[in-house]
Amino acid sequence: MSIAIIGAGITGLTLALELTKKGHAVRVFEASSQVGGVIQTHEEKGWKVECGPNSILESSKRITALVRDLDLSAEVTYTARAAEKRYVVRKGEPALVPGSALQFLKSNLLSNKSKFKILKEPFVKPLPGDEEENLADFIRRRLGEEVLDYFVYPFVGGIYSGDPEKLSVKYAFKRFYSMEKKYGSIILGQFKAAGERADHEIAKNKALSFSFKNGLGTLPEALHRKLGEAVKVNARVVSVAGKEGSFEVLTESSGIETRSHHRAVVYSGPAHSLDKLNFRLRGSAAMTDLSEIPYPPVLSVALGFRRRQVDHPLDGFGILIPQKEDFSILGVQFNSTVFPDRTPDADHVLLTTFVGGTRHPELTGLSDARVTEIIMRDLELLLGIKGNPAFIRHTRWANAIPQYEVGYGKFLDLMESVEKENPGFYFAGNYRTGIAVGDCISSSVDLAERITQDFPAEIKNRI
């Protein structure tokens, strides 16, 4: 019997490919008409827009291997050198984020008092016991309020669209948590832990960000082609029922219901959709609790301009906005600087702004026209933009990114409990092993190995 995978996002597709390589038969069910989940590239009249993630950090050799397996190496485009700079808003204006220790010492982004606080970080005692701490308190304790305001708040807003006062260090920033526990310092831990990475891992400060010539959507599309008829789109899973040594999956497509039987089932859809499925498994009554994992709404708005409309040199990756600064957007990415060929010609530039998250969820309920008006007000102040955009594309995510908030362990414990009670059923996705695309790819490789260890006979029977 085959292994059923519910959801054709990057996790489900990568897992399907890895299982296939190991000799398993797979069937992927996707409720929508397209694969890729939040990874979507929209092309219109020469504009290439990423509706979700804009790039992948090559933080694991597994990512490189996946690209190679799909024959996409020639399509890879790395972040341009012109995009190496990062900006954060300070006193209403973009300020360059220090890229080295020397730049840090010379930078006016932090006061001398904060710089001295950072230098003292190795001497700050770890929090006793195993008390769970939010990221904001962790940073205040070890690095100070100013670092929290001008580094952590904008970073968390840009990556999680979340709130440092709620996010758990233990679950959302595991590396910080483990370095303090093991080495007593996150600064010393950066050096001491360098040799302790898994063989496949690449240091974050050495890893490169990349996309593809035709956008990030190239990756799930290639996976779909590789897997062929094993992927069923427009196939909504209605229910999953545990049988004797197998699972029955009921799907609906164009009003027609189909039942299929599988040796194992992997749920790789979003956690917020779990309460829409009927699970008849041991302990499954509690699974609806997983739909309580918070996912804040986010608006991604791509705007195209003529180059002469923008005063800022756009000489970097983009700008992140601290919460204490008086702006409505979370940040803006300089897409046409980061990757080439994202605009119709060299006389245009493409920017993507992000609105909402836990900071301003109410803004995502406004009309497209009103949101554009608010964004343009901020961009005029930050980038000196004048006039109307030549191109606009709004993408609304009602449930954007899972938040690993304090107490998140209860959700992880619930997943483990359901899996233990129902051998052959698995959870997978960015709410389980990390929100980055690279995390999803790498964890899929691990899960494929785990499933193969659980069901080695399935492979033998196919040989």
Tab-separated table of C-alpha atoms in Angstrom:
chain	number	residue	atom	x	y	z
A	1	MET	CA	0.000	0.000	0.000
A	2	SER	CA	1.057	3.574	-0.599
A	3	ILE	CA	1.775	6.392	1.835
A	4	ALA	CA	-0.756	9.233	1.724
A	5	ILE	CA	0.463	12.795	2.139
A	6	ILE	CA	-2.132	15.480	2.817
A	7	GLY	CA	-0.986	18.823	1.447
A	8	ALA	CA	1.272	19.669	-1.507
A	9	GLY	CA	3.277	22.492	0.013
A	10	ILE	CA	7.074	22.345	-0.008
A	11	THR	CA	7.063	19.938	2.966
A	12	GLY	CA	4.641	17.450	1.429
A	13	LEU	CA	6.252	17.534	-2.014
A	14	THR	CA	9.799	17.154	-0.719
A	15	LEU	CA	8.716	14.313	1.557
A	16	ALA	CA	6.981	12.582	-1.344
A	17	LEU	CA	10.123	12.763	-3.469
A	18	GLU	CA	12.361	11.488	-0.657
A	19	LEU	CA	9.999	8.574	0.048
A	20	THR	CA	9.860	7.726	-3.642
A	21	LYS	CA	13.660	7.671	-3.797
A	22	LYS	CA	13.605	5.179	-0.912
A	23	GLY	CA	11.253	2.855	-2.753
A	24	HIS	CA	7.871	3.816	-1.283
A	25	ALA	CA	4.700	4.335	-3.289
A	26	VAL	CA	3.163	7.719	-2.432
A	27	ARG	CA	-0.024	9.632	-3.098
A	28	VAL	CA	-0.208	13.388	-2.429
A	29	PHE	CA	-3.625	15.005	-1.986
A	30	GLU	CA	-3.920	18.769	-2.514
A	31	ALA	CA	-7.231	20.562	-1.990
A	32	SER	CA	-6.415	23.543	-4.209
A	33	SER	CA	-5.712	23.660	-7.937
A	34	GLN	CA	-1.982	24.311	-7.555
A	35	VAL	CA	0.956	22.976	-5.574
A	36	GLY	CA	3.465	24.917	-3.494
A	37	GLY	CA	1.359	26.219	-0.618
A	38	VAL	CA	2.608	29.699	0.246
A	39	ILE	CA	5.402	29.475	-2.348
A	40	GLN	CA	3.817	31.172	-5.333
A	41	THR	CA	5.364	33.271	-8.099
A	42	HIS	CA	3.120	35.555	-10.119
A	43	GLU	CA	4.339	36.909	-13.471
A	44	GLU	CA	2.540	39.728	-15.218
A	45	LYS	CA	3.802	41.895	-18.095
A	46	GLY	CA	7.445	41.429	-17.131
A	47	TRP	CA	6.926	41.777	-13.371
A	48	LYS	CA	7.894	38.689	-11.330
A	49	VAL	CA	6.293	38.794	-7.882
A	50	GLU	CA	6.752	36.408	-4.974
A	51	CYS	CA	3.433	36.129	-3.167
A	52	GLY	CA	4.994	34.304	-0.206
A	53	PRO	CA	8.661	33.616	0.633
A	54	ASN	CA	11.116	35.549	-1.531
A	55	SER	CA	14.184	33.329	-1.211
A	56	ILE	CA	15.668	30.239	0.393
A	57	LEU	CA	18.691	30.273	2.686
A	58	GLU	CA	20.991	27.437	1.587
A	59	SER	CA	21.569	26.386	5.203
A	60	SER	CA	21.776	22.660	4.476
A	61	LYS	CA	23.419	20.458	1.874
A	62	ARG	CA	20.035	18.767	1.630
A	63	ILE	CA	18.659	21.884	-0.056
A	64	THR	CA	21.475	21.817	-2.600
A	65	ALA	CA	20.838	18.107	-3.194
A	66	LEU	CA	17.124	18.702	-3.792
A	67	VAL	CA	17.865	21.388	-6.389
A	68	ARG	CA	20.345	19.037	-8.069
A	69	ASP	CA	17.908	16.087	-8.039
A	70	LEU	CA	15.358	18.269	-9.833
A	71	ASP	CA	17.902	19.394	-12.467
A	72	LEU	CA	17.437	23.013	-11.417
A	73	SER	CA	21.051	23.962	-10.715
A	74	ALA	CA	21.293	26.015	-13.916
A	75	GLU	CA	18.157	27.939	-12.889
A	76	VAL	CA	19.517	29.045	-9.508
A	77	THR	CA	20.195	32.743	-8.987
A	78	TYR	CA	21.902	33.889	-5.812
A	79	THR	CA	21.296	37.144	-3.984
A	80	ALA	CA	23.169	39.946	-5.723
A	81	ARG	CA	26.171	41.487	-3.969
A	82	ALA	CA	24.364	44.822	-4.182
A	83	ALA	CA	21.800	43.411	-1.739
A	84	GLU	CA	24.275	42.642	1.071
A	85	LYS	CA	23.380	45.753	3.061
A	86	ARG	CA	20.491	45.710	5.520
A	87	TYR	CA	18.625	48.748	6.819
A	88	VAL	CA	16.563	49.325	9.934
A	89	VAL	CA	14.595	52.478	10.724
A	90	ARG	CA	16.017	54.697	13.461
A	91	LYS	CA	14.453	58.085	14.297
A	92	GLY	CA	12.283	57.898	11.210
A	93	GLU	CA	15.056	57.210	8.709
A	94	PRO	CA	16.748	54.103	7.273
A	95	ALA	CA	19.979	53.300	9.154
A	96	LEU	CA	22.584	50.832	7.947
A	97	VAL	CA	22.814	47.661	10.050
A	98	PRO	CA	26.484	46.941	10.930
A	99	GLY	CA	27.862	44.081	8.878
A	100	SER	CA	31.046	43.522	10.872
A	101	ALA	CA	32.480	44.026	14.349
A	102	LEU	CA	34.335	47.167	13.206
A	103	GLN	CA	31.210	48.615	11.626
A	104	PHE	CA	29.336	47.787	14.797
A	105	LEU	CA	31.780	49.775	16.962
A	106	LYS	CA	31.510	52.780	14.617
A	107	SER	CA	27.755	52.578	14.115
A	108	ASN	CA	25.376	55.160	15.594
A	109	LEU	CA	22.539	52.640	15.510
A	110	LEU	CA	23.194	51.774	19.179
A	111	SER	CA	24.368	53.914	22.047
A	112	ASN	CA	27.747	53.331	23.739
A	113	LYS	CA	25.845	52.052	26.761
A	114	SER	CA	24.204	49.331	24.642
A	115	LYS	CA	27.507	48.425	22.991
A	116	PHE	CA	29.067	47.967	26.425
A	117	LYS	CA	26.081	45.822	27.478
A	118	ILE	CA	26.704	43.556	24.494
A	119	LEU	CA	30.392	43.210	25.366
A	120	LYS	CA	29.359	42.084	28.856
A	121	GLU	CA	26.940	39.427	27.535
A	122	PRO	CA	29.338	36.479	28.121
A	123	PHE	CA	29.290	37.336	31.831
A	124	VAL	CA	25.483	37.381	32.209
A	125	LYS	CA	24.370	34.333	34.176
A	126	PRO	CA	21.933	31.938	32.483
A	127	LEU	CA	18.377	31.761	33.710
A	128	PRO	CA	18.236	29.068	36.416
A	129	GLY	CA	16.150	25.941	35.946
A	130	ASP	CA	14.059	25.266	32.875
A	131	GLU	CA	11.672	28.203	33.095
A	132	GLU	CA	10.326	29.108	29.652
A	133	GLU	CA	11.082	32.682	28.632
A	134	ASN	CA	9.820	34.899	25.858
A	135	LEU	CA	12.313	36.328	23.388
A	136	ALA	CA	11.911	39.928	24.571
A	137	ASP	CA	12.791	39.097	28.184
A	138	PHE	CA	15.696	36.927	27.018
A	139	ILE	CA	17.185	39.766	24.951
A	140	ARG	CA	16.587	42.377	27.662
A	141	ARG	CA	18.397	40.196	30.157
A	142	ARG	CA	21.373	39.369	27.972
A	143	LEU	CA	21.748	42.262	25.512
A	144	GLY	CA	19.584	45.146	26.676
A	145	GLU	CA	16.474	47.101	25.699
A	146	GLU	CA	18.012	48.940	22.759
A	147	VAL	CA	19.071	45.729	21.017
A	148	LEU	CA	15.529	44.457	21.535
A	149	ASP	CA	14.022	47.618	20.034
A	150	TYR	CA	16.282	48.087	17.014
A	151	PHE	CA	17.415	44.586	16.118
A	152	VAL	CA	15.055	41.986	17.525
A	153	TYR	CA	11.681	43.684	17.051
A	154	PRO	CA	12.303	44.478	13.363
A	155	PHE	CA	13.874	41.062	12.723
A	156	VAL	CA	10.937	39.215	14.300
A	157	GLY	CA	8.494	41.452	12.442
A	158	GLY	CA	10.192	40.607	9.157
A	159	ILE	CA	10.617	36.869	9.700
A	160	TYR	CA	7.702	35.791	11.901
A	161	SER	CA	5.417	38.818	11.560
A	162	GLY	CA	5.278	38.154	15.292
A	163	ASP	CA	5.752	39.623	18.750
A	164	PRO	CA	8.987	39.067	20.756
A	165	GLU	CA	6.959	39.483	23.952
A	166	LYS	CA	5.075	36.290	23.055
A	167	LEU	CA	7.493	34.147	21.035
A	168	SER	CA	9.305	31.433	22.990
A	169	VAL	CA	13.101	31.333	22.957
A	170	LYS	CA	12.980	27.603	23.630
A	171	TYR	CA	10.847	26.798	20.584
A	172	ALA	CA	11.105	29.726	18.153
A	173	PHE	CA	14.822	30.445	18.662
A	174	LYS	CA	16.207	27.093	19.711
A	175	ARG	CA	19.803	27.994	18.914
A	176	PHE	CA	19.799	30.950	21.343
A	177	TYR	CA	18.183	28.794	24.004
A	178	SER	CA	20.628	25.904	23.633
A	179	MET	CA	23.703	28.167	23.510
A	180	GLU	CA	22.784	29.827	26.792
A	181	LYS	CA	22.061	26.475	28.440
A	182	LYS	CA	25.239	24.835	27.189
A	183	TYR	CA	27.767	27.679	27.050
A	184	GLY	CA	26.237	30.353	29.282
A	185	SER	CA	26.462	32.901	26.457
A	186	ILE	CA	25.046	33.382	22.986
A	187	ILE	CA	28.143	35.289	21.857
A	188	LEU	CA	30.573	32.598	23.024
A	189	GLY	CA	28.163	29.950	21.822
A	190	GLN	CA	28.414	31.280	18.249
A	191	PHE	CA	32.072	30.246	18.247
A	192	LYS	CA	31.996	27.134	20.429
A	193	ALA	CA	28.999	25.550	18.713
A	194	ALA	CA	30.438	26.014	15.218
A	195	GLY	CA	31.884	22.500	15.128
A	196	GLU	CA	28.759	20.829	16.499
A	197	ARG	CA	26.494	21.214	13.495
A	198	ALA	CA	25.075	18.176	11.751
A	199	ASP	CA	27.072	17.067	8.716
A	200	HIS	CA	24.468	18.454	6.332
A	201	GLU	CA	24.194	21.886	8.002
A	202	ILE	CA	25.873	25.036	6.706
A	203	ALA	CA	26.650	27.937	9.061
A	204	LYS	CA	24.065	30.699	8.704
A	205	ASN	CA	26.776	33.345	8.282
A	206	LYS	CA	28.219	31.367	5.362
A	207	ALA	CA	24.979	30.205	3.773
A	208	LEU	CA	23.763	32.039	0.668
A	209	SER	CA	20.207	33.024	-0.200
A	210	PHE	CA	18.897	32.039	-3.600
A	211	SER	CA	15.891	31.865	-5.843
A	212	PHE	CA	15.433	30.816	-9.465
A	213	LYS	CA	15.470	32.772	-12.711
A	214	ASN	CA	11.698	32.448	-12.990
A	215	GLY	CA	11.022	32.813	-9.289
A	216	LEU	CA	10.709	30.569	-6.250
A	217	GLY	CA	7.617	28.881	-7.665
A	218	THR	CA	10.022	26.986	-9.923
A	219	LEU	CA	10.801	24.604	-7.039
A	220	PRO	CA	7.316	23.207	-6.248
A	221	GLU	CA	6.499	23.124	-9.965
A	222	ALA	CA	9.583	20.969	-10.619
A	223	LEU	CA	8.666	18.674	-7.725
A	224	HIS	CA	5.187	18.292	-9.180
A	225	ARG	CA	6.593	17.345	-12.581
A	226	LYS	CA	8.973	14.856	-10.995
A	227	LEU	CA	6.227	13.178	-8.965
A	228	GLY	CA	3.748	13.177	-11.853
A	229	GLU	CA	0.430	11.425	-11.267
A	230	ALA	CA	1.330	10.720	-7.645
A	231	VAL	CA	0.122	14.278	-6.926
A	232	LYS	CA	-3.632	14.819	-7.037
A	233	VAL	CA	-4.728	18.477	-7.090
A	234	ASN	CA	-8.333	19.581	-6.486
A	235	ALA	CA	-8.554	16.586	-4.152
A	236	ARG	CA	-9.865	17.712	-0.775
A	237	VAL	CA	-9.380	15.251	2.060
A	238	VAL	CA	-12.653	14.901	3.967
A	239	SER	CA	-11.714	12.291	6.561
A	240	VAL	CA	-8.979	9.954	7.754
A	241	ALA	CA	-9.952	6.795	9.620
A	242	GLY	CA	-7.671	4.288	11.292
A	243	LYS	CA	-8.248	0.666	10.254
A	244	GLU	CA	-6.475	-2.554	11.218
A	245	GLY	CA	-2.887	-1.821	10.210
A	246	SER	CA	-3.920	0.817	7.648
A	247	PHE	CA	-5.775	4.081	7.119
A	248	GLU	CA	-8.796	4.921	5.001
A	249	VAL	CA	-8.694	8.348	3.354
A	250	LEU	CA	-11.874	9.867	1.946
A	251	THR	CA	-11.341	12.592	-0.668
A	252	GLU	CA	-13.731	14.778	-2.628
A	253	SER	CA	-13.083	16.153	-6.114
A	254	SER	CA	-15.697	17.899	-8.273
A	255	GLY	CA	-18.445	16.496	-6.055
A	256	ILE	CA	-17.208	12.916	-6.360
A	257	GLU	CA	-16.027	11.111	-3.233
A	258	THR	CA	-13.262	8.496	-3.382
A	259	ARG	CA	-11.985	6.147	-0.702
A	260	SER	CA	-8.399	4.894	-0.696
A	261	HIS	CA	-6.386	2.783	1.722
A	262	HIS	CA	-2.817	3.522	2.802
A	263	ARG	CA	-0.178	2.003	5.053
A	264	ALA	CA	0.680	5.418	6.493
A	265	VAL	CA	-0.668	8.965	6.414
A	266	VAL	CA	1.261	12.225	6.766
A	267	TYR	CA	-0.603	15.447	7.473
A	268	SER	CA	1.499	18.234	5.960
A	269	GLY	CA	-1.196	20.865	5.642
A	270	PRO	CA	-1.352	23.941	7.895
A	271	ALA	CA	-2.275	23.439	11.548
A	272	HIS	CA	-5.105	25.970	11.311
A	273	SER	CA	-6.920	23.667	8.857
A	274	LEU	CA	-6.914	20.581	11.078
A	275	ASP	CA	-10.374	21.289	12.450
A	276	LYS	CA	-11.767	21.140	8.888
A	277	LEU	CA	-10.954	17.425	8.575
A	278	ASN	CA	-12.718	14.519	10.234
A	279	PHE	CA	-10.054	12.391	11.922
A	280	ARG	CA	-11.261	9.077	13.305
A	281	LEU	CA	-8.083	8.081	15.098
A	282	ARG	CA	-7.173	7.213	18.674
A	283	GLY	CA	-6.838	10.450	20.619
A	284	SER	CA	-7.897	12.499	17.616
A	285	ALA	CA	-10.535	14.428	19.575
A	286	ALA	CA	-7.732	16.565	20.965
A	287	MET	CA	-6.277	17.246	17.504
A	288	THR	CA	-8.590	20.194	17.024
A	289	ASP	CA	-6.511	21.917	19.727
A	290	LEU	CA	-3.740	22.220	17.145
A	291	SER	CA	-5.943	24.596	15.159
A	292	GLU	CA	-5.477	27.011	18.091
A	293	ILE	CA	-1.856	27.612	17.056
A	294	PRO	CA	-1.868	31.352	16.253
A	295	TYR	CA	-1.363	32.396	12.636
A	296	PRO	CA	-1.541	36.204	12.254
A	297	PRO	CA	-2.845	37.687	8.987
A	298	VAL	CA	-0.327	39.305	6.638
A	299	LEU	CA	-0.647	41.335	3.455
A	300	SER	CA	2.187	41.149	0.921
A	301	VAL	CA	1.997	44.068	-1.494
A	302	ALA	CA	4.279	44.272	-4.530
A	303	LEU	CA	4.733	47.739	-6.014
A	304	GLY	CA	6.553	48.641	-9.219
A	305	PHE	CA	7.933	52.116	-9.932
A	306	ARG	CA	10.046	53.898	-12.474
A	307	ARG	CA	13.539	54.225	-11.037
A	308	ARG	CA	13.384	58.023	-11.125
A	309	GLN	CA	10.393	57.982	-8.751
A	310	VAL	CA	12.557	56.640	-5.898
A	311	ASP	CA	15.143	58.829	-4.170
A	312	HIS	CA	16.716	56.050	-2.090
A	313	PRO	CA	19.578	54.181	-3.837
A	314	LEU	CA	17.928	50.827	-2.981
A	315	ASP	CA	21.433	49.529	-2.307
A	316	GLY	CA	20.556	46.607	-0.094
A	317	PHE	CA	18.166	43.799	0.736
A	318	GLY	CA	15.536	46.035	2.268
A	319	ILE	CA	14.382	47.868	5.375
A	320	LEU	CA	12.869	46.487	8.576
A	321	ILE	CA	10.759	48.622	10.895
A	322	PRO	CA	11.040	48.596	14.713
A	323	GLN	CA	7.706	48.655	16.521
A	324	LYS	CA	8.551	51.873	18.368
A	325	GLU	CA	8.973	53.780	15.094
A	326	ASP	CA	5.798	55.415	13.796
A	327	PHE	CA	5.148	53.378	10.647
A	328	SER	CA	2.365	51.048	9.555
A	329	ILE	CA	4.354	48.602	7.428
A	330	LEU	CA	6.534	45.831	8.862
A	331	GLY	CA	9.226	46.254	6.238
A	332	VAL	CA	10.031	46.586	2.571
A	333	GLN	CA	12.212	44.399	0.372
A	334	PHE	CA	14.128	45.725	-2.630
A	335	ASN	CA	13.259	42.813	-4.937
A	336	SER	CA	14.854	44.142	-8.105
A	337	THR	CA	18.117	44.728	-6.231
A	338	VAL	CA	18.103	41.294	-4.607
A	339	PHE	CA	17.470	39.348	-7.838
A	340	PRO	CA	17.796	40.426	-11.479
A	341	ASP	CA	15.033	40.247	-14.092
A	342	ARG	CA	12.159	40.973	-11.706
A	343	THR	CA	11.007	44.027	-13.684
A	344	PRO	CA	10.069	44.671	-17.347
A	345	ASP	CA	13.294	46.650	-17.897
A	346	ALA	CA	16.161	48.395	-16.113
A	347	ASP	CA	14.190	51.627	-15.851
A	348	HIS	CA	11.827	50.079	-13.288
A	349	VAL	CA	12.221	48.790	-9.726
A	350	LEU	CA	10.136	46.318	-7.744
A	351	LEU	CA	9.485	46.559	-4.007
A	352	THR	CA	7.475	44.284	-1.727
A	353	THR	CA	5.999	45.630	1.499
A	354	PHE	CA	4.481	43.639	4.339
A	355	VAL	CA	1.518	44.765	6.426
A	356	GLY	CA	-0.287	43.246	9.402
A	357	GLY	CA	1.129	40.437	11.512
A	358	THR	CA	0.649	40.545	15.265
A	359	ARG	CA	1.647	44.224	15.229
A	360	HIS	CA	-1.159	45.596	13.029
A	361	PRO	CA	-3.609	42.776	12.202
A	362	GLU	CA	-6.435	45.290	11.782
A	363	LEU	CA	-4.804	46.729	8.659
A	364	THR	CA	-5.307	43.474	6.759
A	365	GLY	CA	-9.079	44.030	6.904
A	366	LEU	CA	-8.877	47.252	4.900
A	367	SER	CA	-9.521	47.511	1.173
A	368	ASP	CA	-6.653	47.169	-1.301
A	369	ALA	CA	-6.937	50.861	-2.159
A	370	ARG	CA	-6.735	51.953	1.492
A	371	VAL	CA	-3.793	49.638	2.214
A	372	THR	CA	-1.941	50.988	-0.822
A	373	GLU	CA	-2.546	54.528	0.406
A	374	ILE	CA	-1.081	53.686	3.841
A	375	ILE	CA	1.936	51.954	2.284
A	376	MET	CA	2.635	54.859	-0.062
A	377	ARG	CA	2.618	57.278	2.872
A	378	ASP	CA	5.298	55.190	4.624
A	379	LEU	CA	7.371	54.671	1.473
A	380	GLU	CA	7.367	58.379	0.704
A	381	LEU	CA	8.915	59.042	4.113
A	382	LEU	CA	11.376	56.142	3.991
A	383	LEU	CA	12.418	56.031	0.340
A	384	GLY	CA	11.394	59.397	-1.034
A	385	ILE	CA	8.932	57.849	-3.468
A	386	LYS	CA	6.830	60.244	-5.509
A	387	GLY	CA	3.888	59.550	-7.790
A	388	ASN	CA	1.733	56.492	-8.338
A	389	PRO	CA	3.090	52.962	-8.781
A	390	ALA	CA	3.224	51.518	-12.285
A	391	PHE	CA	2.337	48.078	-10.946
A	392	ILE	CA	0.465	46.783	-7.874
A	393	ARG	CA	-0.175	43.230	-6.684
A	394	HIS	CA	-1.841	42.416	-3.346
A	395	THR	CA	-1.597	38.966	-1.771
A	396	ARG	CA	-3.648	38.332	1.359
A	397	TRP	CA	-2.726	35.578	3.797
A	398	ALA	CA	-5.481	35.222	6.397
A	399	ASN	CA	-3.280	32.746	8.270
A	400	ALA	CA	0.338	33.523	7.420
A	401	ILE	CA	2.985	32.079	9.760
A	402	PRO	CA	2.599	29.816	12.825
A	403	GLN	CA	3.739	31.527	16.017
A	404	TYR	CA	5.923	29.461	18.357
A	405	GLU	CA	4.738	31.316	21.434
A	406	VAL	CA	5.460	30.581	25.108
A	407	GLY	CA	3.721	27.323	25.971
A	408	TYR	CA	4.147	25.921	22.456
A	409	GLY	CA	5.425	22.684	23.953
A	410	LYS	CA	1.840	21.586	24.604
A	411	PHE	CA	1.213	21.483	20.845
A	412	LEU	CA	4.381	19.497	20.164
A	413	ASP	CA	3.480	17.077	22.962
A	414	LEU	CA	0.011	16.612	21.464
A	415	MET	CA	1.470	15.770	18.036
A	416	GLU	CA	3.813	13.215	19.578
A	417	SER	CA	0.958	11.695	21.592
A	418	VAL	CA	-1.288	11.260	18.533
A	419	GLU	CA	1.579	9.732	16.546
A	420	LYS	CA	2.371	7.323	19.383
A	421	GLU	CA	-1.256	6.199	19.652
A	422	ASN	CA	-1.599	5.798	15.884
A	423	PRO	CA	1.505	4.116	14.405
A	424	GLY	CA	1.780	5.168	10.778
A	425	PHE	CA	0.267	8.636	11.252
A	426	TYR	CA	2.633	11.636	11.170
A	427	PHE	CA	2.551	15.416	11.367
A	428	ALA	CA	4.857	17.506	9.180
A	429	GLY	CA	5.133	21.181	8.337
A	430	ASN	CA	6.394	24.575	9.428
A	431	TYR	CA	4.400	24.379	12.675
A	432	ARG	CA	6.452	21.341	13.701
A	433	THR	CA	10.114	21.878	12.826
A	434	GLY	CA	10.619	25.548	11.949
A	435	ILE	CA	9.074	28.163	9.662
A	436	ALA	CA	11.860	28.625	7.089
A	437	VAL	CA	11.616	26.934	3.694
A	438	GLY	CA	14.997	25.323	4.379
A	439	ASP	CA	13.687	23.915	7.669
A	440	CYS	CA	10.760	22.328	5.829
A	441	ILE	CA	13.036	20.736	3.230
A	442	SER	CA	15.536	19.390	5.749
A	443	SER	CA	12.876	18.057	8.129
A	444	SER	CA	11.208	16.241	5.227
A	445	VAL	CA	14.420	14.318	4.626
A	446	ASP	CA	14.487	13.349	8.312
A	447	LEU	CA	10.853	12.258	8.251
A	448	ALA	CA	11.361	10.156	5.123
A	449	GLU	CA	14.130	8.307	6.951
A	450	ARG	CA	11.936	7.837	10.020
A	451	ILE	CA	9.044	6.439	7.959
A	452	THR	CA	11.402	4.096	6.143
A	453	GLN	CA	12.668	2.779	9.467
A	454	ASP	CA	9.074	2.289	10.621
A	455	PHE	CA	8.023	0.456	7.457
A	456	PRO	CA	11.052	-1.269	5.905
A	457	ALA	CA	8.885	-4.195	4.758
A	458	GLU	CA	6.973	-1.892	2.420
A	459	ILE	CA	10.121	-1.351	0.366
A	460	LYS	CA	11.090	-5.035	0.343
A	461	ASN	CA	7.656	-5.967	-0.952
A	462	ARG	CA	8.093	-3.634	-3.908
A	463	ILE	CA	11.504	-4.995	-4.918
